[in-house]
Short mmCIF file of C-alpha atoms in Angstrom, two decimals:
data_model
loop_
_atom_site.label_atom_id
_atom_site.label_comp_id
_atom_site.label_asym_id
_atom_site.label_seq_id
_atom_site.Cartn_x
_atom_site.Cartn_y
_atom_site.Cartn_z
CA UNK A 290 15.65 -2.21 6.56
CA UNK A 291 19.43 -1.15 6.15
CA UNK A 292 20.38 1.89 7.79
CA UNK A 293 23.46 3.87 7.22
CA UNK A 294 24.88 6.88 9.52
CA UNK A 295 27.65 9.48 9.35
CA UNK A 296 29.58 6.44 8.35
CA UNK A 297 32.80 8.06 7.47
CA UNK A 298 36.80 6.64 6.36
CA UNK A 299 39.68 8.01 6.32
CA UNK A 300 43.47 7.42 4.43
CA UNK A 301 45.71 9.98 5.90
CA UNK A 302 44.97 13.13 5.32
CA UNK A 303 42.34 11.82 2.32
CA UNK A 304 38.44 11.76 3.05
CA UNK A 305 36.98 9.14 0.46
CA UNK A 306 33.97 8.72 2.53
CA UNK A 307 32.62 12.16 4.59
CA UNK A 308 29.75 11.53 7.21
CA UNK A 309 27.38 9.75 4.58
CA UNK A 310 24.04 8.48 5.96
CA UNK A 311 20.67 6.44 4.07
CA UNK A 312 18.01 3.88 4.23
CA UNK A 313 16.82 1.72 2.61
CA UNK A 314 13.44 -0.22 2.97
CA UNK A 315 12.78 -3.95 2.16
CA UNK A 316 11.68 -4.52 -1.79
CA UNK A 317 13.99 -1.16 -3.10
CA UNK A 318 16.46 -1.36 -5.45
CA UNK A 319 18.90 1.69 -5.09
CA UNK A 320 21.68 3.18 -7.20
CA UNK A 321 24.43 4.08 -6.06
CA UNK A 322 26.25 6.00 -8.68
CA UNK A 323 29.45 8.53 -8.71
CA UNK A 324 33.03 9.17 -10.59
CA UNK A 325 36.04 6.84 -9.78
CA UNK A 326 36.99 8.06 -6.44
CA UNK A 327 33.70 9.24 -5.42
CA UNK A 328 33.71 6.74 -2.33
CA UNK A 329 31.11 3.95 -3.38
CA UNK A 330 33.24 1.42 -3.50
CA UNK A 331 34.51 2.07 0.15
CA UNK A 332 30.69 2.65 1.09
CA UNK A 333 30.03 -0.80 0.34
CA UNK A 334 32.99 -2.56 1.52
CA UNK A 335 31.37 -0.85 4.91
CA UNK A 336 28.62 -1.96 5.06
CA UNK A 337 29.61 -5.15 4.00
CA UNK A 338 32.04 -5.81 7.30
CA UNK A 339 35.05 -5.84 5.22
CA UNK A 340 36.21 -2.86 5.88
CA UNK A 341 36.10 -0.70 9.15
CA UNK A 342 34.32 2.84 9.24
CA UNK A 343 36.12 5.31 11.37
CA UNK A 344 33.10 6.56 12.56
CA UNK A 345 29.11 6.10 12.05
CA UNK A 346 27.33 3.21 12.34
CA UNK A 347 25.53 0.51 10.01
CA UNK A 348 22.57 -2.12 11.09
CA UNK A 349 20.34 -3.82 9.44
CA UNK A 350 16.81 -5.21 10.34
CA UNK A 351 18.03 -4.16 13.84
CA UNK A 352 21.32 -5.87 13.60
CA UNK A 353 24.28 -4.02 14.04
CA UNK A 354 27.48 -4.03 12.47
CA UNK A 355 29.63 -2.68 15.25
CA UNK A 356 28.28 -5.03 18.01
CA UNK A 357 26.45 -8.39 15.81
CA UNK A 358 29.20 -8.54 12.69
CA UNK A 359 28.78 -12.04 12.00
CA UNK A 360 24.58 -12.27 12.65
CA UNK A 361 24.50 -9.21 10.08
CA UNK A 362 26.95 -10.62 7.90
CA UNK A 363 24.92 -14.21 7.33
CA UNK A 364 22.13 -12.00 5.94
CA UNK A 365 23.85 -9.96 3.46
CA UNK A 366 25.44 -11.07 0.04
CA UNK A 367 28.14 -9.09 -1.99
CA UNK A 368 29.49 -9.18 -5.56
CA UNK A 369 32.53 -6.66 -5.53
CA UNK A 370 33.51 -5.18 -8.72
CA UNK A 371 36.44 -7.83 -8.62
CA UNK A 372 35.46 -11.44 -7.21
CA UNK A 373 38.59 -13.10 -5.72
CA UNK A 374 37.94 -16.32 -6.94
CA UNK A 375 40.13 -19.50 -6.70
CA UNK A 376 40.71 -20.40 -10.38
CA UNK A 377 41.82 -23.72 -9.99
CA UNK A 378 38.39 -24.83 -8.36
CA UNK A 379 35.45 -25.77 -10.39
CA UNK A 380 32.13 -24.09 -10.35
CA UNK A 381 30.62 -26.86 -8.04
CA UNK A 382 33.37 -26.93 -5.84
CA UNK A 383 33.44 -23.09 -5.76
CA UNK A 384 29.41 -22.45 -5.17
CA UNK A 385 30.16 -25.67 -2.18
CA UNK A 386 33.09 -23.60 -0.50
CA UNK A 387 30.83 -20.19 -1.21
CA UNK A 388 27.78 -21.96 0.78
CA UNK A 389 30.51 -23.17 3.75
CA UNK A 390 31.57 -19.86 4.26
CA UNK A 391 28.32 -18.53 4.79
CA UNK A 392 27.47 -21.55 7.45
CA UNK A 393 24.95 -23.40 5.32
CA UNK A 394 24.90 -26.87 6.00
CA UNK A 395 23.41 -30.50 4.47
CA UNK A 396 20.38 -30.36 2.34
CA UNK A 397 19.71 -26.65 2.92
CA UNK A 398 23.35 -26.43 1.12
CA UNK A 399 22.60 -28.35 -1.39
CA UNK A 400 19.28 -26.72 -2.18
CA UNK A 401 20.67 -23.72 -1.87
CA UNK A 402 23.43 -24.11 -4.14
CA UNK A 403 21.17 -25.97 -7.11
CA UNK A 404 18.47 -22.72 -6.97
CA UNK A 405 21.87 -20.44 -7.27
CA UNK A 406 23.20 -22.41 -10.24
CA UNK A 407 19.34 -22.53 -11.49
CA UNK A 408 18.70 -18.61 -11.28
CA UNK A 409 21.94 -17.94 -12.48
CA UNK A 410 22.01 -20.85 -15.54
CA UNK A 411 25.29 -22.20 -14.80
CA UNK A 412 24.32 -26.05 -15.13
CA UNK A 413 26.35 -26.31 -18.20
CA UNK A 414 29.64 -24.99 -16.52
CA UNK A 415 29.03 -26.82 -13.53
CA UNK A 416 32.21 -28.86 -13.37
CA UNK A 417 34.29 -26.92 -15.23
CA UNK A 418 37.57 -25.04 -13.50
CA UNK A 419 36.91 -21.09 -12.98
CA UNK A 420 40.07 -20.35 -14.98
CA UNK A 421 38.48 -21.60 -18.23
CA UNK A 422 35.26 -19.68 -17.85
CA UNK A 423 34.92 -16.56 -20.22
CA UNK A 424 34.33 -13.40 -18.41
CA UNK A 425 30.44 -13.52 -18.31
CA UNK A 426 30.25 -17.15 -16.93
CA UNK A 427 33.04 -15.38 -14.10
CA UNK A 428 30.34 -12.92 -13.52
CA UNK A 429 27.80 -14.86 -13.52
CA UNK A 430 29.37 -17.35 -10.81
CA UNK A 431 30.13 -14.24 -8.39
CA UNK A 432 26.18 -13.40 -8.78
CA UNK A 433 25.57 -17.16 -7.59
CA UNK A 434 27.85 -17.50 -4.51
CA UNK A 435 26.34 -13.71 -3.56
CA UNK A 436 22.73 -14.63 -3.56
CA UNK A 437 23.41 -17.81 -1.67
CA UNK A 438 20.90 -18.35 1.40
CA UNK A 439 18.87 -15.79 0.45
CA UNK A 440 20.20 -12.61 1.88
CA UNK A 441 18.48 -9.56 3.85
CA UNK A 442 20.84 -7.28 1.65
CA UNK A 443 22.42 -7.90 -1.89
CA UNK A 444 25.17 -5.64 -2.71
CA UNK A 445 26.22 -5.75 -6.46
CA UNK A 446 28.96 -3.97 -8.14
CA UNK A 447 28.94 -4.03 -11.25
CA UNK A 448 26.52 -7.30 -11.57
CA UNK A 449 26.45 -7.07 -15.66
CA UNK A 450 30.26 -6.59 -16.24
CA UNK A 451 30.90 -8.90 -19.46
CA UNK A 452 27.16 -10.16 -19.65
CA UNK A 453 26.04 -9.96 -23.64
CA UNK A 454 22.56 -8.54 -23.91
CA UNK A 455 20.41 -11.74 -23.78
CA UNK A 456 22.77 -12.22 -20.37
CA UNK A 457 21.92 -8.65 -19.49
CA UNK A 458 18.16 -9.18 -19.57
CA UNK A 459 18.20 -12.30 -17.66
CA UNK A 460 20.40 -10.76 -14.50
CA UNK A 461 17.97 -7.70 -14.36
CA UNK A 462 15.20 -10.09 -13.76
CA UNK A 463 17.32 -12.00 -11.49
CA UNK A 464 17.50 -8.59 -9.56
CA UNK A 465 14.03 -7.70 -9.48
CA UNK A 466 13.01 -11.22 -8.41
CA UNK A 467 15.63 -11.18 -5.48
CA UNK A 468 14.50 -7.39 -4.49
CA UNK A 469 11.09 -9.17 -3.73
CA UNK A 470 12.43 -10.20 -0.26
CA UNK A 471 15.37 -8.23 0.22
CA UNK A 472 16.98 -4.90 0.38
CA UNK A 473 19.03 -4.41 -3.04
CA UNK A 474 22.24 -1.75 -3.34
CA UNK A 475 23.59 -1.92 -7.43
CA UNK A 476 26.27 0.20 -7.82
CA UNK A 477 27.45 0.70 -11.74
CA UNK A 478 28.33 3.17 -14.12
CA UNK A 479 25.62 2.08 -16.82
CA UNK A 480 22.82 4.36 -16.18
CA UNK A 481 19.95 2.29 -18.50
CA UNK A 482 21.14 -0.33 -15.55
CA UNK A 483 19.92 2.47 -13.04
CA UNK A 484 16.58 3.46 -14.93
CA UNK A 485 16.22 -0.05 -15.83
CA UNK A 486 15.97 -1.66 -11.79
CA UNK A 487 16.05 0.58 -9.36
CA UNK A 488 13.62 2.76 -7.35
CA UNK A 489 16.08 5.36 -6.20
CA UNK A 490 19.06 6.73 -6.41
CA UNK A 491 22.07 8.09 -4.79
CA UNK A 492 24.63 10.69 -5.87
CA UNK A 493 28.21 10.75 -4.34
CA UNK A 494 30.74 13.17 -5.06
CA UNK A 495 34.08 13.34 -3.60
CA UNK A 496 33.14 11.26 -0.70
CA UNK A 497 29.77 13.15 0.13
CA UNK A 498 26.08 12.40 -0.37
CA UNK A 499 24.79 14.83 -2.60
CA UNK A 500 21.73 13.30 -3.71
CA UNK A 501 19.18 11.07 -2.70
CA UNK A 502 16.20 10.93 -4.54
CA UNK A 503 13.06 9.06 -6.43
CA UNK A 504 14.39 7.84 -9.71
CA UNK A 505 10.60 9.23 -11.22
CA UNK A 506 11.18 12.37 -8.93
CA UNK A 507 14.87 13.03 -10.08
CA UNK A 508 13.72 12.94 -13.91
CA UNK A 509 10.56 16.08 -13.65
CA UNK A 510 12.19 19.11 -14.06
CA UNK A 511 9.23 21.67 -13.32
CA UNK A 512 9.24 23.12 -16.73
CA UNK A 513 7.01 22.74 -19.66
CA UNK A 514 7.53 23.59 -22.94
CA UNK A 515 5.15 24.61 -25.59
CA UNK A 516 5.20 25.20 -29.59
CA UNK A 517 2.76 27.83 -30.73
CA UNK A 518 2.39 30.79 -32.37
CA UNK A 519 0.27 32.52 -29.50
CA UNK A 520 1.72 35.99 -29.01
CA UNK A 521 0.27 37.43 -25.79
CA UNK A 522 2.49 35.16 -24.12
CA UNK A 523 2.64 37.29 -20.67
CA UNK A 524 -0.90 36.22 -20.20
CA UNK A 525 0.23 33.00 -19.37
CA UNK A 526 2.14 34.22 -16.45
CA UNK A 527 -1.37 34.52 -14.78
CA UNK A 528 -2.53 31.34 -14.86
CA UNK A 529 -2.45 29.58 -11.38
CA UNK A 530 0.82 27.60 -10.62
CA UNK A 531 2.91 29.26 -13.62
CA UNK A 532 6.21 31.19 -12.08
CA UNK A 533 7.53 32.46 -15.27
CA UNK A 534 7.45 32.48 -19.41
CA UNK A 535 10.36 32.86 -21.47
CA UNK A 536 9.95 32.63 -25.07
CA UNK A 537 13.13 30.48 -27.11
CA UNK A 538 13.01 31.24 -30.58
CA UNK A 539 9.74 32.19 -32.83
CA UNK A 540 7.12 29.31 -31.85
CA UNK A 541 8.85 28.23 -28.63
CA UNK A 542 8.18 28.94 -24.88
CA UNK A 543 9.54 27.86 -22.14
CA UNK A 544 7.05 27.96 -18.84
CA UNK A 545 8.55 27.07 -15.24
CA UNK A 546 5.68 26.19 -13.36
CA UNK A 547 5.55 25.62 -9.12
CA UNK A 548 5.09 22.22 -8.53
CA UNK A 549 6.01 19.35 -11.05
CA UNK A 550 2.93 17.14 -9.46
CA UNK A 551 0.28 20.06 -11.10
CA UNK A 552 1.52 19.80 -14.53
CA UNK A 553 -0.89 18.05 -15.68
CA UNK A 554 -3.06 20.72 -14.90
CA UNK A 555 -0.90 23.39 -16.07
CA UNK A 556 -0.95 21.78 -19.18
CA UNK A 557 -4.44 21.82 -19.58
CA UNK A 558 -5.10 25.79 -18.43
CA UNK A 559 -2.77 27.04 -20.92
CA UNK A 560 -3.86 24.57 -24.09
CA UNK A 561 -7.34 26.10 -23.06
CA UNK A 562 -6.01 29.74 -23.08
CA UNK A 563 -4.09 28.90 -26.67
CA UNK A 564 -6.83 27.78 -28.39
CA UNK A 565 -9.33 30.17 -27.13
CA UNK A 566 -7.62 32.89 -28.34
CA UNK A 567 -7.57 31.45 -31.53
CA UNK A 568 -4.10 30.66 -32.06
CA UNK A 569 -2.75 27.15 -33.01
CA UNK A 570 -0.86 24.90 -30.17
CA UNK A 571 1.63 22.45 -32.04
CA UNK A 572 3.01 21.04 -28.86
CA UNK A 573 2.57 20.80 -25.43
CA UNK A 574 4.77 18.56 -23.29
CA UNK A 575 6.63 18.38 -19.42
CA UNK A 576 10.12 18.41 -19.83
CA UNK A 577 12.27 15.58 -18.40
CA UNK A 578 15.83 15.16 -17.40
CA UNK A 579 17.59 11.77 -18.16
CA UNK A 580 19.82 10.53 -15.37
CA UNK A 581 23.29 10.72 -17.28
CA UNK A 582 21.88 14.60 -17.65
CA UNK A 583 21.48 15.18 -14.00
CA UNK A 584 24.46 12.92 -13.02
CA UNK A 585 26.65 15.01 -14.78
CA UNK A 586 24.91 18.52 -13.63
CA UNK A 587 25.86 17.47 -10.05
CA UNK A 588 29.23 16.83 -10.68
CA UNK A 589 29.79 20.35 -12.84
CA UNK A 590 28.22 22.01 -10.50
CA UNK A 591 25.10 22.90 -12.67
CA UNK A 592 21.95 20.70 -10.85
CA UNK A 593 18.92 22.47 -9.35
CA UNK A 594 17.24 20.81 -7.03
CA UNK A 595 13.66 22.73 -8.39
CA UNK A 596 15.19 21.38 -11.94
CA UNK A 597 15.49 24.86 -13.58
CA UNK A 598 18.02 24.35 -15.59
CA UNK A 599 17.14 24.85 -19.21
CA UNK A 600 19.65 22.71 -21.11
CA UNK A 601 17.06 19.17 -20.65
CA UNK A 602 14.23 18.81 -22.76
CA UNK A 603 13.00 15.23 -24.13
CA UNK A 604 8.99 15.18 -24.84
CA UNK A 605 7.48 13.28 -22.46
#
């Protein structure tokens, strides 16, 4: 398990990273999302050793940072949004420097190194030099040295930068395999990346954790909305676990209801009331928030945690 804790960092009088702390268990894949600026970048140079916090602490699997840099380090692998690669060097030679660095040595080197090439399908660029790759083959090559000897913690920035969509694909099973036995941190601005992998998800905004939440949690809203022409809608405002009606436009309302784990419930005591009555129920759906929705409410100042807000509504 990684654990992060009022890790915060400094430049000057600037704050990029303010007293942020989370966990993560073994097996989850989290996002880490946020403007340019918002700190994730520095977050995960952090964690990663490269850069020092100026206070909080990071460990992981009981290893930690501060006291047991390099023990930590030989378990983690990183892909920053910008590899520093040697261009001159060829794949081979590359992944072999990669697997030096990271104290591997005879045949566990060597296997290592042919299962990276193999999950990563670089065996037809093996020997050629970095500088001749196109930027996809680049990306893929920073994936392979990062997942090298089978790390504790994979931290990926931007892993599909310049992958096609067949490429695409292939990485986000890469991802899920590798989450199987280690912690996974994917930080990139594609949210389909974010609902596509990952089990939860973290908001920063101007250096500060803002949110940290279920991905399937973060999408309920606690409303449901229903298309009928039943009239007595204040009626409805008595049946158990409904907070309030509001009627938008002629057949529309709009019910905020207490809990987002009864809906199904909800649902079914106010289809029974509808049709009872004898008026006709068109539609009857929870609403859901997409994350680019939600993402953007928290940085305009506009996200309720309860997921009130109005403005989201795709049928479930």
């Amino acid at each position: 398990m990684l654990n992060v804790s009022n890790l915060t960092r400094s430049y000057g009088s600037f704050v990029a990273v303010d007293e942020v702390s989370f966990s993560v268990k073994k097996g989850e894949i989290i996002g880490l999302l946020g403007h340019n600026g918002a700190g994730k970048t520095t977050i995960m140079k952090m964690i990663s050793g490269y850069l020092e916090a100026d206070t909080g602490e990071v460990s992981l699997n009981e290893l930690s940072l501060k006291s047991q840099t390099k023990l930590l380090q030989q378990q983690l692998g990183y892909l920053p949004e910008n590899l520093p690669v040697y261009p001159e060097m060829t794949v081979a030679e590359y992944l072999d420097y990669a697997a030096d660095l990271k104290g591997m040595k005879a045949n566990k080197k060597v296997a290592e190194i042919k299962r990276a090439i193999q999950a990563t399908d670089l065996s037809a660029k093996l020997l050629a030099p970095i500088e001749t790759l196109s930027r996809g083959y680049k990306q893929r090559v920073g994936v392979a040295q990062a997942i090298l000897g089978r790390p504790k913690l994979l931290i990926l920035d931007e892993p599909t930068n310049g992958l096609d969509p067949e490429q695409t694909q292939h990485m986000r099973a890469l991802i899920k395999e590798i989450a199987k036995e280690a912690t996974v941190i994917l930080s990139t601005h594609i949210m389909q990346e974010v609902n596509a992998l990952c089990d939860r998800v973290l908001i920063l905004k101007s250096g500060r954790l803002v949110l940290n939440e279920k991905l399937a949690t973060l999408q309920h809203s606690q409303h449901i909305t229903v298309k009928t022409d039943f009239k007595n809608s204040d009626s409805l405002s008595t049946i158990s676990g409904v907070k309030h009606v509001e009627t938008l436009g002629e057949n529309t309302l709009h019910i905020a209801i207490s809990k987002q784990e009864f809906a199904q419930n909800i649902c079914s005591d106010i289809s029974k009331t509808i049709i009872e009555s004898g008026a006709s129920l068109f539609e009857i759906y929870p609403q859901k928030r997409d994350l680019e929705t939600v993402f953007n409410q928290i940085n305009n100042n506009d996200y309720n945690q309860e997921g009130s807000d109005k403005g989201v509504e795709n049928a479930a």
